[in-house]
Every structure is written in C-alpha cells, then in structure tokens.
PDB file of C-alpha atoms in Angstrom:
ATOM      1  CA  MET A  15       0.000   0.000   0.000  1.00  0.00           C
ATOM      2  CA  SER A  16       1.545   3.342  -0.980  1.00  0.00           C
ATOM      3  CA  PRO A  17       1.552   6.280   1.440  1.00  0.00           C
ATOM      4  CA  ARG A  18      -0.870   8.266  -0.685  1.00  0.00           C
ATOM      5  CA  ASP A  19      -3.119   5.371  -1.672  1.00  0.00           C
ATOM      6  CA  VAL A  20      -5.270   4.346   1.261  1.00  0.00           C
ATOM      7  CA  SER A  21      -7.383   1.338   0.284  1.00  0.00           C
ATOM      8  CA  GLN A  22     -11.154   1.511   0.420  1.00  0.00           C
ATOM      9  CA  ALA A  23     -11.137  -0.899   3.372  1.00  0.00           C
ATOM     10  CA  THR A  24      -9.267   1.696   5.421  1.00  0.00           C
ATOM     11  CA  ARG A  25     -11.477   4.588   4.308  1.00  0.00           C
ATOM     12  CA  THR A  26     -14.032   3.996   7.053  1.00  0.00           C
ATOM     13  CA  ALA A  27     -14.828   6.935   9.300  1.00  0.00           C
ATOM     14  CA  ALA A  28     -17.138   7.802  12.149  1.00  0.00           C
ATOM     15  CA  VAL A  29     -18.373  11.238  13.197  1.00  0.00           C
ATOM     16  CA  VAL A  30     -19.205  12.007  16.822  1.00  0.00           C
ATOM     17  CA  THR A  31     -20.927  15.254  17.765  1.00  0.00           C
ATOM     18  CA  VAL A  32     -20.517  16.215  21.420  1.00  0.00           C
ATOM     19  CA  SER A  33     -23.338  18.556  22.429  1.00  0.00           C
ATOM     20  CA  GLY A  34     -25.747  18.572  25.315  1.00  0.00           C
ATOM     21  CA  ARG A  35     -28.257  20.671  23.374  1.00  0.00           C
ATOM     22  CA  SER A  36     -28.121  18.574  20.198  1.00  0.00           C
ATOM     23  CA  SER A  37     -28.285  15.303  22.124  1.00  0.00           C
ATOM     24  CA  ALA A  38     -31.396  16.605  23.918  1.00  0.00           C
ATOM     25  CA  GLY A  39     -33.020  17.570  20.599  1.00  0.00           C
ATOM     26  CA  LEU A  40     -32.875  21.303  21.364  1.00  0.00           C
ATOM     27  CA  ARG A  41     -30.575  22.188  18.462  1.00  0.00           C
ATOM     28  CA  GLN A  42     -29.886  20.790  15.008  1.00  0.00           C
ATOM     29  CA  ASP A  43     -26.491  19.157  14.550  1.00  0.00           C
ATOM     30  CA  GLU A  44     -25.096  21.359  11.785  1.00  0.00           C
ATOM     31  CA  SER A  45     -21.460  20.607  12.699  1.00  0.00           C
ATOM     32  CA  GLY A  46     -21.906  16.841  12.453  1.00  0.00           C
ATOM     33  CA  ARG A  47     -23.644  17.221   9.100  1.00  0.00           C
ATOM     34  CA  ARG A  48     -20.835  19.387   7.710  1.00  0.00           C
ATOM     35  CA  LEU A  49     -18.187  17.035   9.021  1.00  0.00           C
ATOM     36  CA  THR A  50     -19.913  13.992   7.519  1.00  0.00           C
ATOM     37  CA  GLU A  51     -20.193  15.708   4.143  1.00  0.00           C
ATOM     38  CA  ALA A  52     -16.534  16.796   4.202  1.00  0.00           C
ATOM     39  CA  LEU A  53     -15.325  13.262   4.964  1.00  0.00           C
ATOM     40  CA  GLN A  54     -17.580  11.778   2.285  1.00  0.00           C
ATOM     41  CA  ALA A  55     -16.164  14.288  -0.220  1.00  0.00           C
ATOM     42  CA  LEU A  56     -12.708  12.901   0.643  1.00  0.00           C
ATOM     43  CA  GLY A  57     -13.905   9.369  -0.162  1.00  0.00           C
ATOM     44  CA  TYR A  58     -14.653   8.037   3.330  1.00  0.00           C
ATOM     45  CA  ALA A  59     -17.601   5.775   4.097  1.00  0.00           C
ATOM     46  CA  VAL A  60     -18.995   7.573   7.137  1.00  0.00           C
ATOM     47  CA  GLU A  61     -21.004   6.250  10.057  1.00  0.00           C
ATOM     48  CA  GLY A  62     -22.916   8.902  11.949  1.00  0.00           C
ATOM     49  CA  PRO A  63     -22.994  11.476  13.084  1.00  0.00           C
ATOM     50  CA  VAL A  64     -23.573   9.961  16.481  1.00  0.00           C
ATOM     51  CA  VAL A  65     -24.648  12.690  18.902  1.00  0.00           C
ATOM     52  CA  VAL A  66     -23.681  12.374  22.568  1.00  0.00           C
ATOM     53  CA  PRO A  67     -23.951  14.775  25.503  1.00  0.00           C
ATOM     54  CA  ASP A  68     -20.899  16.513  26.898  1.00  0.00           C
ATOM     55  CA  GLY A  69     -18.898  14.427  29.343  1.00  0.00           C
ATOM     56  CA  VAL A  70     -15.825  12.270  29.689  1.00  0.00           C
ATOM     57  CA  GLU A  71     -17.688   8.958  29.742  1.00  0.00           C
ATOM     58  CA  SER A  72     -20.075   9.785  26.888  1.00  0.00           C
ATOM     59  CA  VAL A  73     -17.159  10.776  24.642  1.00  0.00           C
ATOM     60  CA  ALA A  74     -15.002   7.803  25.639  1.00  0.00           C
ATOM     61  CA  GLY A  75     -17.935   5.438  25.109  1.00  0.00           C
ATOM     62  CA  ALA A  76     -18.717   6.806  21.643  1.00  0.00           C
ATOM     63  CA  LEU A  77     -15.050   6.525  20.640  1.00  0.00           C
ATOM     64  CA  ARG A  78     -14.807   2.951  21.925  1.00  0.00           C
ATOM     65  CA  ASP A  79     -17.961   2.034  19.998  1.00  0.00           C
ATOM     66  CA  ALA A  80     -16.590   3.535  16.761  1.00  0.00           C
ATOM     67  CA  VAL A  81     -13.283   1.697  17.165  1.00  0.00           C
ATOM     68  CA  ALA A  82     -15.087  -1.568  17.959  1.00  0.00           C
ATOM     69  CA  ASP A  83     -17.151  -1.102  14.785  1.00  0.00           C
ATOM     70  CA  GLY A  84     -13.910  -0.908  12.769  1.00  0.00           C
ATOM     71  CA  ALA A  85     -13.646   2.801  11.964  1.00  0.00           C
ATOM     72  CA  ARG A  86     -10.112   3.718  10.891  1.00  0.00           C
ATOM     73  CA  LEU A  87     -10.818   7.433  11.424  1.00  0.00           C
ATOM     74  CA  VAL A  88     -13.011   9.058  14.069  1.00  0.00           C
ATOM     75  CA  VAL A  89     -13.527  12.807  14.031  1.00  0.00           C
ATOM     76  CA  THR A  90     -15.369  14.517  16.864  1.00  0.00           C
ATOM     77  CA  THR A  91     -16.901  17.973  16.887  1.00  0.00           C
ATOM     78  CA  GLY A  92     -17.635  19.913  20.051  1.00  0.00           C
ATOM     79  CA  GLY A  93     -16.542  19.985  23.659  1.00  0.00           C
ATOM     80  CA  THR A  94     -13.007  21.283  23.077  1.00  0.00           C
ATOM     81  CA  GLY A  95     -13.305  24.743  24.647  1.00  0.00           C
ATOM     82  CA  MET A  96     -12.816  26.037  28.165  1.00  0.00           C
ATOM     83  CA  GLY A  97     -16.387  25.643  29.424  1.00  0.00           C
ATOM     84  CA  PRO A  98     -17.058  23.464  32.458  1.00  0.00           C
ATOM     85  CA  ARG A  99     -18.735  20.776  30.291  1.00  0.00           C
ATOM     86  CA  ASP A 100     -16.094  20.851  27.528  1.00  0.00           C
ATOM     87  CA  LEU A 101     -14.515  17.476  28.279  1.00  0.00           C
ATOM     88  CA  THR A 102     -13.977  15.952  24.848  1.00  0.00           C
ATOM     89  CA  PRO A 103     -10.147  15.979  25.171  1.00  0.00           C
ATOM     90  CA  GLU A 104     -10.362  14.213  28.534  1.00  0.00           C
ATOM     91  CA  GLY A 105     -12.686  11.533  27.130  1.00  0.00           C
ATOM     92  CA  THR A 106     -10.441  11.130  24.094  1.00  0.00           C
ATOM     93  CA  ARG A 107      -7.317  10.704  26.214  1.00  0.00           C
ATOM     94  CA  GLN A 108      -9.018   7.813  28.040  1.00  0.00           C
ATOM     95  CA  VAL A 109      -9.239   5.923  24.740  1.00  0.00           C
ATOM     96  CA  ILE A 110      -6.191   6.804  22.644  1.00  0.00           C
ATOM     97  CA  THR A 111      -2.917   4.962  23.166  1.00  0.00           C
ATOM     98  CA  ARG A 112      -0.650   7.531  21.478  1.00  0.00           C
ATOM     99  CA  GLU A 113      -1.134  11.289  21.127  1.00  0.00           C
ATOM    100  CA  ASN A 114      -0.038  13.411  18.148  1.00  0.00           C
ATOM    101  CA  PRO A 115       0.399  16.952  19.511  1.00  0.00           C
ATOM    102  CA  GLY A 116       1.811  18.223  16.199  1.00  0.00           C
ATOM    103  CA  MET A 117      -1.509  17.767  14.401  1.00  0.00           C
ATOM    104  CA  ALA A 118      -3.446  19.513  17.173  1.00  0.00           C
ATOM    105  CA  GLU A 119      -0.909  22.360  17.154  1.00  0.00           C
ATOM    106  CA  LEU A 120      -1.224  22.649  13.364  1.00  0.00           C
ATOM    107  CA  MET A 121      -5.008  22.991  13.617  1.00  0.00           C
ATOM    108  CA  ARG A 122      -4.731  25.688  16.296  1.00  0.00           C
ATOM    109  CA  ARG A 123      -1.993  27.593  14.450  1.00  0.00           C
ATOM    110  CA  GLU A 124      -3.679  27.533  11.046  1.00  0.00           C
ATOM    111  CA  GLY A 125      -7.111  28.106  12.568  1.00  0.00           C
ATOM    112  CA  SER A 126      -5.793  31.223  14.289  1.00  0.00           C
ATOM    113  CA  ARG A 127      -5.349  32.745  10.828  1.00  0.00           C
ATOM    114  CA  GLN A 128      -9.162  32.746  10.587  1.00  0.00           C
ATOM    115  CA  THR A 129     -10.042  33.593  14.195  1.00  0.00           C
ATOM    116  CA  PRO A 130      -8.106  34.113  17.427  1.00  0.00           C
ATOM    117  CA  PHE A 131     -10.612  31.779  19.103  1.00  0.00           C
ATOM    118  CA  ALA A 132      -8.853  28.799  17.489  1.00  0.00           C
ATOM    119  CA  ALA A 133      -6.227  29.118  20.223  1.00  0.00           C
ATOM    120  CA  VAL A 134      -8.914  28.306  22.802  1.00  0.00           C
ATOM    121  CA  SER A 135      -9.466  24.814  21.390  1.00  0.00           C
ATOM    122  CA  ARG A 136      -8.043  22.044  23.558  1.00  0.00           C
ATOM    123  CA  GLY A 137      -8.705  19.377  20.936  1.00  0.00           C
ATOM    124  CA  VAL A 138      -6.315  16.442  20.711  1.00  0.00           C
ATOM    125  CA  VAL A 139      -5.274  14.050  17.970  1.00  0.00           C
ATOM    126  CA  GLY A 140      -4.170  10.504  18.639  1.00  0.00           C
ATOM    127  CA  VAL A 141      -4.227   6.854  17.725  1.00  0.00           C
ATOM    128  CA  VAL A 142      -6.043   3.892  19.231  1.00  0.00           C
ATOM    129  CA  ASP A 143      -3.711   0.966  18.557  1.00  0.00           C
ATOM    130  CA  TRP A 144      -5.604  -2.223  17.813  1.00  0.00           C
ATOM    131  CA  PRO A 145      -4.561  -5.446  19.554  1.00  0.00           C
ATOM    132  CA  GLN A 146      -2.406  -7.602  17.291  1.00  0.00           C
ATOM    133  CA  GLU A 147      -4.992 -10.383  17.108  1.00  0.00           C
ATOM    134  CA  ARG A 148      -7.559  -7.920  15.724  1.00  0.00           C
ATOM    135  CA  GLY A 149      -5.519  -6.897  12.714  1.00  0.00           C
ATOM    136  CA  VAL A 150      -3.022  -4.389  11.462  1.00  0.00           C
ATOM    137  CA  GLY A 151      -2.896  -0.839  12.730  1.00  0.00           C
ATOM    138  CA  GLY A 152      -5.508   1.133  14.543  1.00  0.00           C
ATOM    139  CA  THR A 153      -7.801   4.140  14.463  1.00  0.00           C
ATOM    140  CA  LEU A 154      -6.915   7.824  14.120  1.00  0.00           C
ATOM    141  CA  VAL A 155      -8.968  10.115  16.399  1.00  0.00           C
ATOM    142  CA  ILE A 156      -9.232  13.872  15.806  1.00  0.00           C
ATOM    143  CA  ASN A 157     -11.090  16.443  17.930  1.00  0.00           C
ATOM    144  CA  LEU A 158     -12.508  19.490  16.144  1.00  0.00           C
ATOM    145  CA  PRO A 159     -14.327  22.423  17.757  1.00  0.00           C
ATOM    146  CA  GLY A 160     -18.112  22.502  17.707  1.00  0.00           C
ATOM    147  CA  ARG A 161     -18.797  25.656  15.705  1.00  0.00           C
ATOM    148  CA  PRO A 162     -19.883  24.770  12.143  1.00  0.00           C
ATOM    149  CA  ALA A 163     -17.408  27.264  10.660  1.00  0.00           C
ATOM    150  CA  ALA A 164     -14.614  25.728  12.770  1.00  0.00           C
ATOM    151  CA  VAL A 165     -15.473  22.283  11.377  1.00  0.00           C
ATOM    152  CA  THR A 166     -15.161  23.593   7.823  1.00  0.00           C
ATOM    153  CA  GLU A 167     -11.885  25.379   8.629  1.00  0.00           C
ATOM    154  CA  GLY A 168     -10.523  22.354  10.473  1.00  0.00           C
ATOM    155  CA  MET A 169     -11.295  20.012   7.596  1.00  0.00           C
ATOM    156  CA  ASP A 170      -9.621  22.436   5.180  1.00  0.00           C
ATOM    157  CA  ILE A 171      -6.486  22.128   7.327  1.00  0.00           C
ATOM    158  CA  ILE A 172      -6.430  18.380   7.977  1.00  0.00           C
ATOM    159  CA  GLY A 173      -8.238  17.070   4.898  1.00  0.00           C
ATOM    160  CA  PRO A 174      -5.137  17.018   2.665  1.00  0.00           C
ATOM    161  CA  LEU A 175      -3.226  15.050   5.337  1.00  0.00           C
ATOM    162  CA  LEU A 176      -5.838  12.414   6.210  1.00  0.00           C
ATOM    163  CA  GLY A 177      -4.985   9.864   3.516  1.00  0.00           C
ATOM    164  CA  HIS A 178      -1.331   9.805   4.533  1.00  0.00           C
ATOM    165  CA  LEU A 179      -2.108   9.751   8.263  1.00  0.00           C
ATOM    166  CA  VAL A 180      -4.673   6.962   8.077  1.00  0.00           C
ATOM    167  CA  ASP A 181      -2.338   4.986   5.844  1.00  0.00           C
ATOM    168  CA  GLN A 182       0.383   5.215   8.499  1.00  0.00           C
ATOM    169  CA  VAL A 183      -2.013   4.313  11.301  1.00  0.00           C
ATOM    170  CA  VAL A 184      -3.130   1.144   9.504  1.00  0.00           C
ATOM    171  CA  GLY A 185       0.458   0.069   8.902  1.00  0.00           C
ATOM    172  CA  GLY A 186       1.277   1.558   5.506  1.00  0.00           C
ATOM    173  CA  ASP A 187       4.692   2.847   4.542  1.00  0.00           C
ATOM    174  CA  HIS A 188       5.805   6.408   5.233  1.00  0.00           C
TER     175      HIS A 188
END
C-alpha cells in the first residue's frame, strides 16, 4: 500500500458530535452534518454522526464504539473549549494509546489565521492501537471544535493530510 493510496477498506470513518443541546433535541447538529459531508467528499464511508452529551464517559464510550465497529478514522466535533462541560479531550485521552500533539498544534496555528478563538481549542489528535490479534494498525482520532465554521476550517487544514495519516495508522509505509 503506498503512502498516498489508502485502500477503500481503510477509508471507514465515524463522526461524533458532542453537544448537550443537540443530544437533547434542542438544536440541530449542523457541525456533524458538515463534518460527515466533508469526509464523504474525501472518499470516506462515514457512520454517523452519532450525537452524545458533553462528558468524559459519553465521549469515551462513543469513541470505543466507533473503534469496535472498525472505523479507521473518528472525528469529533464539540466539547473542546474552556467551558465546564467541555470534556472531549479528557474523554479522548481515556481511549487513545498515542497522542499526536503536532496535528493539534497545526489545527490551532492555522485556525488562528481565521479567528483568534482557534487558540482556545483544547482538541487532541491521537491513535487507538488495535490489539495484534484484531488486525493491522488502529484508528486515528481527531477532535474538532463545535462551531460549524470551525469544522469547515478544520477540515480544510487536515483534509489534505488524512490519507497519509490513516495509511500510516493502519500500517502503511511512510
């Protein structure tokens, strides 16, 4: 498998929206819709969006479910700010086995060109390594902010890198 040629089997993604209001049916999930469409435009078969309330356990549970279902990429939206219920990074860290701070820093740096609020995001990027008996590689997990415009901006930043990153995560060459 070449670094730029991720097979269709590895182009499986899941979208998780973290929002108390959307999970309670009080607000439409515009961010999850945009994120799903952006991943589909990049050629991913997308499950979701799954909408969960804010919280460490709800985020960790949704990520574990997506990994168990075989997603090679999971992108979350919401819960990355400084509010008391913004706990997506904490839930993500309970599930990932390796963190990639460079990708999170890239999203904050490039996002800051659009808005200074990008620096407020505490989103993380990391990998859930699969057990050897399950197969090769693992799942890439990326946290994006919850604002619909931030989802679009974030996907503009990371979209060109996803094929290469997922290929590495599943065991492809560099």
